């Protein structure tokens, strides 16, 4: 069964105030649009994701979705409803059986929520809308003077993604052209299609006003990593991918880059994915003399597969020598490049142990790292 998703991002985000349109602003360390799109790209039942944009935002769009596997965006229209129709028409060739329509401004739609909507469309062969029962008391007022207290009995707040059999919703939207409904379920209802509700989620808010961007974003997990390598005869060491001339070398199975090893373990720790030895056993000959960026790259992939985003990495190198300071910036840039994040999110620090212990005696070097991953 083909299930497609249309992500609406053609709005101007006027209520969210000055700056880039809200779908291109950052929340939880990445653009709102990227976060919304990832939830659907990562869902096992969805095979096609089309994003509807305002062609004037094309540059912002390309930057926001960089690295995500998406087909060309669809040009939207003046109203949300126009944009949905553009998205639906763009799926004519693929003719999916089910289509989900989602506001990119809802950046926190969970995998469970998406699954519930799909399951309801499949089960009832009709529209499905995630919704929350109204909890507050409802007042009807004129000029702020209350005229009535409205019963909240049976009233729900509708969210997205809203799911529909594709042919039915395409037809309904074509018929509804030039009308002004605020969601797709209303378009479906107007065409006489049945729509059912599934449980929505409180976290699935629509970012609308500037203050919505100050909300803490999702969940943050932390991991730590630690690594030690002994010095041996040689003339240079490799730390965070930077070759540093030194009177000794670091001994190890791979290139002995303790910095990258500690960061790799920190990332694996944050997603509960074991440690570097589980993924790259030292018993396997193929990792001998391996360049450690392979390890870190793999950890970054695993974070991505787990639905996470590396928020920051902080590394401390513990040694009497070599001097780290002159190489620090290059190290940050290397790590940032491997993780595909901004160098501002990578910190590299160094300290001695005042000549105490193995590091102090120059027998070896230690590295310790902390990483945070956002979900
Ligand atoms: N949308 C769209 N095309 C439009 C208008 C809106 O694709 N012509 C999308 C928005 O990008 C958003 C979703 O529809 O993801 C819900 O709309 P809303 O929250 O109202 O966003 P904006 O219209 O962008 O914001 P505002 O109304 O504050 O200008
Ligand atoms: Mg709007």
Coordinates of C-alpha atoms and ligand atoms in Angstrom, one line a residue:
X1 CA 0.0 0.0 0.0
X2 CA 1.4 3.4 -0.9
X3 CA 1.1 6.0 1.8
X4 CA 2.3 9.6 1.0
X5 CA 2.6 12.7 3.1
X6 CA 2.2 16.3 2.1
X7 CA 4.0 18.7 4.4
X8 CA 2.7 22.2 4.1
X9 CA 5.3 24.9 4.3
X10 CA 4.0 27.6 1.9
X11 CA 2.8 30.0 4.6
X12 CA 4.3 33.4 5.6
X13 CA 4.2 32.8 9.3
X14 CA 3.1 36.3 9.9
X15 CA 1.8 35.8 13.4
X16 CA 5.2 34.5 14.5
X17 CA 6.6 38.1 13.9
X18 CA 9.8 39.4 12.2
X19 CA 12.6 37.2 10.9
X20 CA 12.5 34.2 8.6
X21 CA 9.1 32.5 8.1
X22 CA 8.5 30.3 11.1
X23 CA 9.0 27.0 9.3
X24 CA 12.6 28.0 8.6
X25 CA 13.4 29.1 12.1
X26 CA 15.2 26.7 14.5
X27 CA 13.6 24.8 17.2
X28 CA 15.5 22.2 19.2
X29 CA 18.6 22.8 17.1
X30 CA 17.2 22.4 13.6
X31 CA 14.8 24.2 11.3
X32 CA 11.1 23.6 12.1
X33 CA 10.6 22.2 8.6
X34 CA 13.4 19.7 8.9
X35 CA 12.1 18.4 12.1
X36 CA 8.6 18.0 10.7
X37 CA 9.9 16.3 7.5
X38 CA 12.1 13.9 9.4
X39 CA 9.2 12.5 11.3
X40 CA 7.5 11.4 8.1
X41 CA 10.7 10.3 6.2
X42 CA 11.5 8.1 9.1
X43 CA 8.1 6.5 9.4
X44 CA 8.3 2.9 8.0
X45 CA 4.8 3.0 6.4
X46 CA 5.3 6.2 4.5
X47 CA 7.1 5.9 1.1
X48 CA 6.7 9.4 -0.3
X49 CA 7.0 12.8 1.2
X50 CA 6.3 16.0 -0.8
X51 CA 6.9 19.4 0.7
X52 CA 4.8 22.4 -0.5
X53 CA 6.6 25.7 -0.3
X54 CA 6.4 29.3 -1.4
X55 CA 8.8 29.6 -4.3
X56 CA 10.0 32.9 -2.9
X57 CA 11.4 30.8 0.0
X58 CA 13.4 28.4 -2.2
X59 CA 16.8 29.4 -0.8
X60 CA 15.6 29.0 2.8
X61 CA 14.0 25.7 1.8
X62 CA 17.2 24.3 0.3
X63 CA 19.2 25.2 3.3
X64 CA 16.7 23.9 5.8
X65 CA 16.3 20.4 4.2
X66 CA 20.0 20.0 3.3
X67 CA 20.9 16.3 3.6
X68 CA 17.3 15.0 3.7
X69 CA 16.3 12.7 0.9
X70 CA 13.4 14.6 -0.6
X71 CA 12.0 15.0 -4.1
X72 CA 11.6 18.6 -5.6
X73 CA 9.2 20.8 -3.6
X74 CA 5.8 21.7 -4.9
X75 CA 4.8 25.3 -5.3
X76 CA 2.0 26.3 -3.0
X77 CA -0.9 28.8 -3.2
X78 CA -2.2 31.9 -1.5
X79 CA -4.2 30.1 1.2
X80 CA -3.5 26.9 3.1
X81 CA -6.3 25.2 1.2
X82 CA -4.8 26.2 -2.1
X83 CA -1.5 24.8 -1.0
X84 CA -3.0 21.5 -0.1
X85 CA -4.7 21.2 -3.5
X86 CA -1.3 21.9 -5.1
X87 CA 0.3 19.1 -3.0
X88 CA -2.5 16.7 -3.8
X89 CA -2.4 17.4 -7.6
X90 CA 1.4 16.8 -7.5
X91 CA 0.7 13.2 -6.3
X92 CA -1.5 12.4 -9.4
X93 CA 1.2 10.4 -11.0
X94 CA 1.9 8.2 -7.9
X95 CA -1.7 8.0 -6.9
X96 CA -1.1 6.8 -3.4
X97 CA -3.8 5.0 -1.6
X98 CA -3.6 7.1 1.5
X99 CA -2.3 10.6 1.9
X100 CA -1.5 12.4 5.2
X101 CA -1.6 16.2 5.2
X102 CA 0.5 17.9 7.8
X103 CA 1.3 21.5 8.8
X104 CA 5.1 21.9 8.9
X105 CA 4.4 24.2 11.8
X106 CA 3.7 21.2 14.0
X107 CA 7.2 20.0 14.4
X108 CA 6.6 17.5 17.2
X109 CA 4.3 15.0 15.6
X110 CA 5.4 11.6 17.1
X111 CA 5.8 8.3 15.3
X112 CA 2.9 6.9 17.4
X113 CA 0.6 9.7 16.4
X114 CA 1.4 9.2 12.7
X115 CA 0.8 5.4 13.1
X116 CA -2.6 6.0 14.7
X117 CA -3.8 8.2 11.9
X118 CA -2.7 5.7 9.3
X119 CA -4.3 2.8 11.2
X120 CA -7.6 4.6 11.5
X121 CA -7.7 5.5 7.7
X122 CA -7.0 1.8 6.9
X123 CA -9.5 0.5 9.4
X124 CA -12.4 2.8 8.6
X125 CA -11.5 3.7 5.0
X126 CA -12.3 7.3 5.7
X127 CA -10.7 10.5 7.0
X128 CA -8.8 10.4 10.3
X129 CA -8.0 13.4 12.4
X130 CA -5.9 13.5 15.6
X131 CA -7.7 15.5 18.2
X132 CA -7.7 16.5 21.9
X133 CA -10.8 16.9 24.0
X134 CA -11.4 20.5 25.1
X135 CA -10.2 20.7 28.7
X136 CA -10.9 24.4 29.5
X137 CA -14.3 25.9 30.0
X138 CA -15.6 27.6 26.9
X139 CA -16.9 31.2 26.9
X140 CA -18.6 33.0 24.1
X141 CA -18.1 36.8 24.4
X142 CA -18.8 40.0 22.5
X143 CA -16.4 42.8 23.2
X144 CA -15.0 40.8 26.0
X145 CA -18.4 40.6 27.7
X146 CA -19.4 37.0 28.3
X147 CA -22.7 36.2 26.6
X148 CA -22.7 32.4 27.1
X149 CA -20.8 29.5 28.7
X150 CA -20.7 26.9 26.0
X151 CA -20.7 23.2 26.9
X152 CA -17.4 21.6 26.1
X153 CA -19.2 18.2 25.9
X154 CA -18.2 16.4 22.7
X155 CA -15.9 19.3 21.5
X156 CA -12.4 18.5 20.3
X157 CA -9.4 20.5 19.0
X158 CA -8.2 19.2 15.6
X159 CA -4.5 18.7 14.9
X160 CA -2.5 17.4 11.9
X161 CA -1.4 15.0 10.3
X162 CA -4.9 14.3 8.9
X163 CA -5.2 11.2 6.8
X164 CA -7.5 10.3 4.0
X165 CA -8.0 7.9 1.1
X166 CA -6.2 9.8 -1.7
X167 CA -8.9 9.8 -4.4
X168 CA -11.6 11.0 -2.0
X169 CA -9.7 13.9 -0.6
X170 CA -8.4 15.0 -4.0
X171 CA -11.9 15.1 -5.3
X172 CA -13.2 16.9 -2.2
X173 CA -10.5 19.6 -2.5
X174 CA -11.1 20.1 -6.2
X175 CA -14.8 20.7 -5.4
X176 CA -14.0 23.0 -2.5
X177 CA -11.7 25.3 -4.6
X178 CA -12.3 29.0 -3.8
X179 CA -13.9 28.2 -0.4
X180 CA -12.1 28.8 2.8
X181 CA -11.9 25.9 5.2
X182 CA -9.3 25.8 8.0
X183 CA -8.5 22.1 7.8
X184 CA -8.8 19.2 5.4
X185 CA -11.3 17.3 7.5
X186 CA -13.7 20.3 7.0
X187 CA -13.1 19.9 3.2
X188 CA -13.8 16.2 3.4
X189 CA -16.9 16.7 5.6
X190 CA -18.3 19.3 3.1
X191 CA -17.9 16.6 0.4
X192 CA -19.9 14.2 2.5
X193 CA -16.9 12.0 3.5
X194 CA -16.8 10.4 6.9
X195 CA -14.1 11.5 9.3
X196 CA -13.1 9.8 12.6
X197 CA -11.0 11.1 15.5
X198 CA -7.9 9.5 16.9
X199 CA -6.0 10.5 20.0
X200 CA -4.0 13.7 19.4
X201 CA -1.0 14.7 21.5
X202 CA -0.5 17.8 23.7
X203 CA 3.1 18.1 22.5
X204 CA 1.9 18.3 18.9
X205 CA 1.4 22.1 19.1
X206 CA 1.2 24.3 16.0
X207 CA 4.1 26.8 16.4
X208 CA 2.2 30.0 15.7
X209 CA 3.4 33.0 17.8
X210 CA 7.0 34.1 18.6
X211 CA 6.7 32.9 22.2
X212 CA 6.0 29.3 21.0
X213 CA 9.6 29.2 19.9
X214 CA 10.8 29.7 23.5
X215 CA 9.2 26.4 24.6
X216 CA 11.7 23.7 25.5
X217 CA 12.1 21.4 22.5
X218 CA 11.4 17.7 22.8
X219 CA 13.6 15.4 24.8
X220 CA 17.4 15.8 25.4
X221 CA 19.6 12.8 26.2
X222 CA 23.2 12.9 27.3
X223 CA 26.1 10.4 26.8
X224 CA 29.7 10.3 28.0
X225 CA 32.8 8.8 26.6
X226 CA 36.3 8.1 27.9
X227 CA 39.4 6.7 26.2
X228 CA 43.0 6.3 26.9
X229 CA 45.9 5.4 24.7
X230 CA 49.5 4.8 25.7
X231 CA 52.4 6.6 24.1
X232 CA 54.9 4.6 22.1
X233 CA 57.9 5.5 19.8
X234 CA 57.0 7.8 17.0
X235 CA 57.0 11.4 15.7
X236 CA 53.3 12.5 15.7
X237 CA 49.9 11.8 17.1
X238 CA 46.4 12.2 15.5
X239 CA 43.8 13.9 17.6
X240 CA 40.3 14.7 16.2
X241 CA 41.7 14.0 12.8
X242 CA 44.5 16.6 13.2
X243 CA 48.1 15.3 12.7
X244 CA 50.3 16.9 15.4
X245 CA 54.1 16.6 15.4
X246 CA 55.2 15.1 18.7
X247 CA 58.2 13.2 20.2
X248 CA 56.0 10.1 20.6
X249 CA 53.0 8.4 18.9
X250 CA 49.9 6.9 20.4
X251 CA 49.7 3.1 20.4
X252 CA 46.4 1.5 19.3
X253 CA 44.7 -0.8 17.0
X254 CA 43.3 1.9 14.8
X255 CA 44.9 5.4 14.4
X256 CA 44.5 5.7 18.2
X257 CA 42.6 9.0 17.9
X258 CA 41.5 9.1 21.5
X259 CA 39.5 12.3 20.9
X260 CA 37.3 10.9 18.2
X261 CA 37.0 7.6 20.2
X262 CA 35.7 9.4 23.3
X263 CA 33.2 11.5 21.2
X264 CA 32.0 8.3 19.4
X265 CA 31.3 6.6 22.7
X266 CA 29.5 9.7 24.1
X267 CA 27.2 9.7 21.1
X268 CA 26.6 5.9 21.3
X269 CA 25.9 6.4 25.0
X270 CA 23.3 9.1 24.4
X271 CA 21.3 6.7 22.3
X272 CA 22.0 3.6 24.3
X273 CA 23.7 1.9 21.4
X274 CA 26.6 0.2 23.2
X275 CA 30.2 1.3 22.7
X276 CA 32.8 1.6 20.0
X277 CA 34.0 -1.9 20.5
X278 CA 30.6 -3.4 19.9
X279 CA 30.4 -1.7 16.5
X280 CA 34.1 -2.0 15.5
X281 CA 35.6 -5.0 17.3
X282 CA 39.4 -4.7 17.7
X283 CA 39.5 -8.4 16.9
X284 CA 38.5 -7.6 13.3
X285 CA 41.6 -7.0 11.2
X286 CA 39.8 -4.5 9.0
X287 CA 39.8 -1.8 11.7
X288 CA 43.6 -2.0 12.0
X289 CA 45.1 1.4 11.4
X290 CA 41.6 2.6 10.5
X291 CA 41.0 6.3 10.4
X292 CA 38.8 7.0 13.4
X293 CA 36.5 9.4 11.5
X294 CA 34.8 6.2 10.2
X295 CA 33.8 5.4 13.8
X296 CA 32.4 8.8 14.5
X297 CA 30.5 8.9 11.2
X298 CA 28.8 5.6 12.0
X299 CA 27.8 6.9 15.5
X300 CA 26.3 10.0 13.8
X301 CA 24.4 7.8 11.4
X302 CA 23.0 5.7 14.3
X303 CA 21.9 8.9 16.1
X304 CA 20.1 9.9 12.9
X305 CA 18.5 6.5 12.6
X306 CA 17.3 6.7 16.2
X307 CA 15.5 10.0 15.2
X308 CA 18.0 12.1 17.1
X309 CA 20.0 15.2 16.3
X310 CA 23.4 16.0 17.8
X311 CA 23.0 19.2 19.8
X312 CA 26.5 19.6 21.1
X313 CA 29.8 17.8 21.9
X314 CA 32.3 18.8 24.5
X315 CA 35.7 17.1 24.6
X316 CA 38.5 17.4 27.1
X317 CA 42.0 16.0 26.2
X318 CA 44.1 15.2 29.2
X319 CA 47.9 15.2 28.6
X320 CA 51.1 17.0 29.4
X321 CA 51.9 17.2 25.7
X322 CA 51.5 17.8 22.8
X323 CA 50.1 21.4 23.2
X324 CA 46.5 21.3 22.0
X325 CA 45.7 25.0 21.9
X326 CA 47.2 25.7 18.4
X327 CA 45.2 22.8 16.9
X328 CA 41.9 23.3 18.7
X329 CA 40.0 25.3 16.0
X330 CA 41.0 22.7 13.3
X331 CA 39.8 19.9 15.6
X332 CA 36.5 21.5 16.2
X333 CA 36.0 22.0 12.5
X334 CA 36.9 18.4 11.7
X335 CA 34.5 17.0 14.3
X336 CA 31.7 19.4 13.2
X337 CA 32.2 18.4 9.6
X338 CA 32.0 14.6 10.4
X339 CA 28.8 15.2 12.4
X340 CA 27.4 17.7 9.9
X341 CA 26.8 20.3 12.6
X342 CA 27.9 23.9 13.2
X343 CA 31.5 24.2 14.7
X344 CA 29.9 26.3 17.4
X345 CA 28.3 23.1 18.8
X346 CA 31.7 21.4 19.2
X347 CA 34.0 22.3 22.0
X348 CA 37.6 21.0 22.4
X349 CA 39.4 21.7 25.7
X350 CA 42.7 20.4 27.1
X351 CA 44.2 20.1 30.6
X352 CA 47.3 18.6 32.2
X353 CA 47.1 16.6 35.4
X354 CA 49.9 18.7 37.1
X355 CA 52.4 15.9 36.3
X356 CA 50.4 13.4 38.4
X357 CA 49.4 9.9 37.2
X358 CA 50.0 8.2 33.9
X359 CA 49.1 11.3 31.9
X360 CA 51.3 13.4 34.1
X361 CA 54.3 11.1 33.6
X362 CA 53.7 11.3 29.8
X363 CA 53.0 7.6 29.6
X364 CA 49.7 8.1 27.8
X365 CA 46.9 10.5 27.0
X366 CA 43.2 10.4 28.0
X367 CA 40.2 11.9 26.4
X368 CA 36.7 12.5 27.9
X369 CA 33.6 13.6 26.1
X370 CA 30.0 14.6 26.7
X371 CA 27.4 14.7 24.0
X372 CA 23.8 15.8 24.0
X373 CA 21.3 14.5 21.5
X374 CA 17.8 16.1 20.9
X375 CA 14.7 14.2 19.9
Ligands
LIG1 N1 0.5 27.1 4.7 C1 0.7 26.8 3.3 N2 0.3 27.7 2.4 C2 -0.4 28.8 2.7 C3 -0.6 29.2 4.0 C4 -0.2 28.3 5.0 O1 1.3 25.8 3.0 N3 -0.7 29.6 1.7 C5 1.0 26.2 5.7 C6 1.9 26.9 6.7 O2 3.2 26.9 6.2 C7 1.7 26.1 8.0 C8 0.3 25.5 7.8 O3 -0.1 25.8 6.5 O4 2.7 25.0 8.1 C9 -0.6 26.1 8.9 O5 -0.8 27.4 8.7 P1 -0.4 28.6 9.7 O6 -0.1 28.0 11.0 O7 -1.5 29.6 9.6 O8 0.9 29.2 9.1 P2 1.2 30.5 8.3 O9 0.1 30.8 7.4 O10 2.5 30.4 7.7 O11 1.2 31.6 9.5 P3 0.4 32.9 9.7 O12 -1.1 32.6 9.5 O13 0.7 33.4 11.1 O14 0.9 33.9 8.6
LIG2 MG1 -2.0 31.1 8.1

